Every structure is written in structure tokens, then in C-alpha cells.
PDB file of C-alpha atoms in Angstrom:
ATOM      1  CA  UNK A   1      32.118  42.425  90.819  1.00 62.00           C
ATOM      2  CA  UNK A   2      34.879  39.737  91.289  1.00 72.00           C
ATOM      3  CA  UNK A   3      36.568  40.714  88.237  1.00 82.00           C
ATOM      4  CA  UNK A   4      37.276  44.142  88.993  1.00 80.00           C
ATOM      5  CA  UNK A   5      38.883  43.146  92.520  1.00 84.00           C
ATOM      6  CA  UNK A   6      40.872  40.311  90.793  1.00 80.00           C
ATOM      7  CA  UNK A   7      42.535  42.758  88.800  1.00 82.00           C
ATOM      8  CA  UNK A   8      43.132  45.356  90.955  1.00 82.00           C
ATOM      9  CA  UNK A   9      45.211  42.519  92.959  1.00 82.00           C
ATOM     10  CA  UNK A  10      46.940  41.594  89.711  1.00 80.00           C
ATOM     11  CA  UNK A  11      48.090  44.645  89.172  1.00 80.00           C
ATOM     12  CA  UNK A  12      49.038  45.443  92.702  1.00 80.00           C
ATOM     13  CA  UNK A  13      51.041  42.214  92.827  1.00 79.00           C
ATOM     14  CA  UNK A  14      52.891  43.247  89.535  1.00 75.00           C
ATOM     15  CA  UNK A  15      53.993  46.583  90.487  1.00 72.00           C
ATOM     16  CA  UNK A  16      54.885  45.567  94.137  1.00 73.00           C
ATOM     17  CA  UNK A  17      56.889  42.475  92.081  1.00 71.00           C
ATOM     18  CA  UNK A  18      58.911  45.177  89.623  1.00 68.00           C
ATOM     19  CA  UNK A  19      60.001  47.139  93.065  1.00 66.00           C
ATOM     20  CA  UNK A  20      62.674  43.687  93.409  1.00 67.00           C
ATOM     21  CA  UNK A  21      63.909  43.984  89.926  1.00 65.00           C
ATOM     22  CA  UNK A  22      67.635  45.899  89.577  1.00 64.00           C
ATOM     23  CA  UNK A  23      67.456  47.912  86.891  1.00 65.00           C
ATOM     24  CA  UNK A  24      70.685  47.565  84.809  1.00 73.00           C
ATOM     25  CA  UNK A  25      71.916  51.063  83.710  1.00 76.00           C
ATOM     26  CA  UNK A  26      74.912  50.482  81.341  1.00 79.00           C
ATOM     27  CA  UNK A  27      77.961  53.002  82.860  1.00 78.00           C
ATOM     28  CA  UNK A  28      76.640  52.888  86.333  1.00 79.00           C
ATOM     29  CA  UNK A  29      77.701  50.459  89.202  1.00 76.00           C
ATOM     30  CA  UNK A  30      76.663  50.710  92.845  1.00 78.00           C
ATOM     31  CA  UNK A  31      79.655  51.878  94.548  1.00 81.00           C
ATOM     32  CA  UNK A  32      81.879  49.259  95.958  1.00 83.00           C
ATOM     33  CA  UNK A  33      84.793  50.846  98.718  1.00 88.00           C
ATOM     34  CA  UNK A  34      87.955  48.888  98.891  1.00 89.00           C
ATOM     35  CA  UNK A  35      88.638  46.370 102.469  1.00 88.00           C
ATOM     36  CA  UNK A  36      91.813  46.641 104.237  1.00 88.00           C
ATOM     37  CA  UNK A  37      92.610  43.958 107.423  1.00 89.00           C
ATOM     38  CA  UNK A  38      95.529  43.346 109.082  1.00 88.00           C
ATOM     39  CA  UNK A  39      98.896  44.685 109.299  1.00 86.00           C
ATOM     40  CA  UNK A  40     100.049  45.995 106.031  1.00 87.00           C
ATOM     41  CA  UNK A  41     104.590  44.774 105.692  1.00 88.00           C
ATOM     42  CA  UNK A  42     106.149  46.454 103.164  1.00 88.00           C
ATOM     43  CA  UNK A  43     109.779  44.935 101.560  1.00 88.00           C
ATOM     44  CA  UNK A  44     110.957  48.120 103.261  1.00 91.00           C
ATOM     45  CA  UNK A  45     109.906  47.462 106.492  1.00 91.00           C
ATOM     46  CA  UNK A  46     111.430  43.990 106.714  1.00 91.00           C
ATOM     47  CA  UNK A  47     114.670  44.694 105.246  1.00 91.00           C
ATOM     48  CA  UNK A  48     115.194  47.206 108.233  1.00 93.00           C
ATOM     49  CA  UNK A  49     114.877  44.183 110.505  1.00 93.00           C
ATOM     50  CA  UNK A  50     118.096  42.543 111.922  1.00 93.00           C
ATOM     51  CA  UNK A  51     118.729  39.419 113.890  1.00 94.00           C
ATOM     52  CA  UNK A  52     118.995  39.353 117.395  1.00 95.00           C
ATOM     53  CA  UNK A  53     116.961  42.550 117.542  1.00 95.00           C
ATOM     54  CA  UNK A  54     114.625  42.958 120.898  1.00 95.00           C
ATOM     55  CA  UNK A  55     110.696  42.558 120.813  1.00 94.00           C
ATOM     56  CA  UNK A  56     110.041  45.966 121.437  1.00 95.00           C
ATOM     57  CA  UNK A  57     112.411  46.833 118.501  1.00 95.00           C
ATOM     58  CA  UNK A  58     110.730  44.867 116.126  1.00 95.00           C
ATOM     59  CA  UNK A  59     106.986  46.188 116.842  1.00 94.00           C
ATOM     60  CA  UNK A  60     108.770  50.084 116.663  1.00 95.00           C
ATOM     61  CA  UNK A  61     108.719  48.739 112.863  1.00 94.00           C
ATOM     62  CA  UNK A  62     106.336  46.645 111.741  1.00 93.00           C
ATOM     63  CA  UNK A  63     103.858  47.185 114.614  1.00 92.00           C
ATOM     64  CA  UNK A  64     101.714  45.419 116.791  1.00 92.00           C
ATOM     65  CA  UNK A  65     101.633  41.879 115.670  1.00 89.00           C
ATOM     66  CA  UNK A  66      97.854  40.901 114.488  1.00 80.00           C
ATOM     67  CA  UNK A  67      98.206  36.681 115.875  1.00 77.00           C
ATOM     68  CA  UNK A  68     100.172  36.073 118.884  1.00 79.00           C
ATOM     69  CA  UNK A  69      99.369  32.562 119.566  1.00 82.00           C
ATOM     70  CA  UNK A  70      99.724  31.254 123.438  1.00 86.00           C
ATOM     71  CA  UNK A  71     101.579  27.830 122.655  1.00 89.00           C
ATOM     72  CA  UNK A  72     103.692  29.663 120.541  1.00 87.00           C
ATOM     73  CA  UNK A  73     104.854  32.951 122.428  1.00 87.00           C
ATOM     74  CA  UNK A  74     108.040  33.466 120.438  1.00 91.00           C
ATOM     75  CA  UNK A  75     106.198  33.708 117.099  1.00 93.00           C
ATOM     76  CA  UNK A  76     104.147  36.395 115.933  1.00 93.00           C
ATOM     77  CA  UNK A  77     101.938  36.537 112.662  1.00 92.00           C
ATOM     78  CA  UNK A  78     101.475  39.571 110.695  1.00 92.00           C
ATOM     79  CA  UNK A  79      98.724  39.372 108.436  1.00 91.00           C
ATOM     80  CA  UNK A  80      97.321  41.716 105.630  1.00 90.00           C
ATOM     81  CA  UNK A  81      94.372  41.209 103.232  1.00 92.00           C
ATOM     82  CA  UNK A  82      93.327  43.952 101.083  1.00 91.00           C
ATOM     83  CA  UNK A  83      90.207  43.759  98.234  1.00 91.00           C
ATOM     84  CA  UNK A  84      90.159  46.463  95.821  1.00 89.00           C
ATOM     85  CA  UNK A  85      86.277  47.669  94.502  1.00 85.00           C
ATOM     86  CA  UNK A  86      87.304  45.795  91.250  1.00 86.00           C
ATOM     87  CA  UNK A  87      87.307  42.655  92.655  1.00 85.00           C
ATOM     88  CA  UNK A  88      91.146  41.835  92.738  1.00 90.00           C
ATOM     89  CA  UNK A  89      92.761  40.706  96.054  1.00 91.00           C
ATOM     90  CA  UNK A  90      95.827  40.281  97.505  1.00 88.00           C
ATOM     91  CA  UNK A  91      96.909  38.956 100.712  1.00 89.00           C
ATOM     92  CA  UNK A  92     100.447  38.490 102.359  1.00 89.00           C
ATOM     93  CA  UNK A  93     101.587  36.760 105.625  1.00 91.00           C
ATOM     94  CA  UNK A  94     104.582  36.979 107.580  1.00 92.00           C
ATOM     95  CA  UNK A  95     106.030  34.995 110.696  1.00 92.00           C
ATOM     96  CA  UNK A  96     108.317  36.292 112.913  1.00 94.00           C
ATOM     97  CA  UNK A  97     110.418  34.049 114.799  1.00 94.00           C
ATOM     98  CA  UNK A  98     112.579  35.078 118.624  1.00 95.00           C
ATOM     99  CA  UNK A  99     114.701  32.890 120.599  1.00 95.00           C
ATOM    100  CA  UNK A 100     115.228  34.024 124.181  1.00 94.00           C
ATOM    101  CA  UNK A 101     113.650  37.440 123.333  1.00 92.00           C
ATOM    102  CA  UNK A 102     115.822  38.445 120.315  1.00 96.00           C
ATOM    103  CA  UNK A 103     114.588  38.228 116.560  1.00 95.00           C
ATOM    104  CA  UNK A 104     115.774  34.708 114.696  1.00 95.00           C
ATOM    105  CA  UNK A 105     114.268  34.671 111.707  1.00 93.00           C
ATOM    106  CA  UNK A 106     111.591  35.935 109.013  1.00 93.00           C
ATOM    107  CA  UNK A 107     109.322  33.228 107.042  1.00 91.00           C
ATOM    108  CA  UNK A 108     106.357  34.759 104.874  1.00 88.00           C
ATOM    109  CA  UNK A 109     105.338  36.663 102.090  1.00 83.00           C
ATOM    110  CA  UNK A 110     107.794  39.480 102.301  1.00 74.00           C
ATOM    111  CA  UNK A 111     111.400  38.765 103.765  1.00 60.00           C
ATOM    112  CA  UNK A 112     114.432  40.853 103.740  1.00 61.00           C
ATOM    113  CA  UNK A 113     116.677  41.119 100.831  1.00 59.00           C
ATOM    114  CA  UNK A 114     118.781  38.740  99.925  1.00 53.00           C
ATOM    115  CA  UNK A 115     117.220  35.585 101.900  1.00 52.00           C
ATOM    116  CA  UNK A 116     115.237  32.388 100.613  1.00 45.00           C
ATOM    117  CA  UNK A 117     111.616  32.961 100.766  1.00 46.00           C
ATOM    118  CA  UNK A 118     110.195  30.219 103.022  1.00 46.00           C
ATOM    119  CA  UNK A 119     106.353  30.207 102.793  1.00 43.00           C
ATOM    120  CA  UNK A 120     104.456  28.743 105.956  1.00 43.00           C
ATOM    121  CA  UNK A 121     101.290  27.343 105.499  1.00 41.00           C
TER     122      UNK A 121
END
């Protein structure tokens, strides 16, 4: 009488344990969708930029700045990160530096044509 309700359990607690197991089908992959944050900056988009263009003029193009940091009013970050369902990932960063309201300079990722690339950390 034991035996019987012994291995009823063990059976029970083996099909209940295969439910956990992921089958691997070879071709088929859950579907993964690809992640987007952040402002995406093209090379196009900052080469339009010019110095001593206004605030308002600079977010017409590349938009509403994702960081704007309070000890820092006359900088503004633009951020992108992007991960593809592969796997791969890219991310880019840009600063945008004003003095008295009017666009200085461009550090990041992606600055306009024909200036050094200065990377901020």
C-alpha cells in the first residue's frame, strides 16, 4: 500500500520537474525585439549646427536634450543606446556646450565635420 503512493509521487514529481526544462528546437529562438533609449544624433544633424546658435535653435534640431544637469545649466547631454535582437549594441553620447545662451561647442560621439573628436567621459 505504501509502494503504490510512493510512486505515484515519483512520477508526479518527474513530470511537474520536465514542465522547467526548455526544450531546445534547432531553427527556433524565442523572439527577442530590439531596445531603443535616448535621443538618437545623426552626423547629419550635428553638422547643421553652428556656433553662436540660440537654445531654442539647437533643440529645433537635435531635440529635447535627454540630461540637463542643474550645476551645469549651459550643458546638455544627448544620449542614445540602441540593442539589436542579435545581441550587438551601440551607444553614442554627445555634449553640448552654450555660453551666455548661444551654442560654443560640440564634444561626443558624433561632431560636425571637419572638427577634432573630443570624447567626455
Amino acid at each position: 500500500m505504501f509502494r503504490p503512493i510512493v510512486l505515484a509521487a515519483a512520477l508526479a514529481a518527474a513530470a511537474a520537474a520536465s514542465g522547467c526544462g526548455v526544450p531546445t528546437i534547432p531553427g527556433i529562438t524565442p523572439y527577442r525585439m530590439e531596445i531603443q533609449q535616448g535621443n538618437y544624433v545623426s552626423q547629419e544633424m550635428v553638422s547643421r549646427l553652428q556656433k553662436g546658435m540660440s537654445k531654442d535653435q539647437v533643440r529645433v534640431i537635435l531635440g529635447t536634450p535627454l540630461l540637463t544637469d542643474i550645476f551645469h545649466a549651459d550643458r546638455w547631454d544627448y544620449v542614445y543606446r540602441r540593442e539589436a535582437a542579435n545581441g550587438t549594441r551601440e551607444q553614442r553620447k554627445l555634449a553640448v556646450h552654450f555660453e551666455d545662451g548661444k551654442l560654443a561647442r560640440v564634444e561626443g560621439d558624433v561632431v560636425p565635420a571637419g572638427e577634432p573628436k573630443e570624447v567626455s567621459r
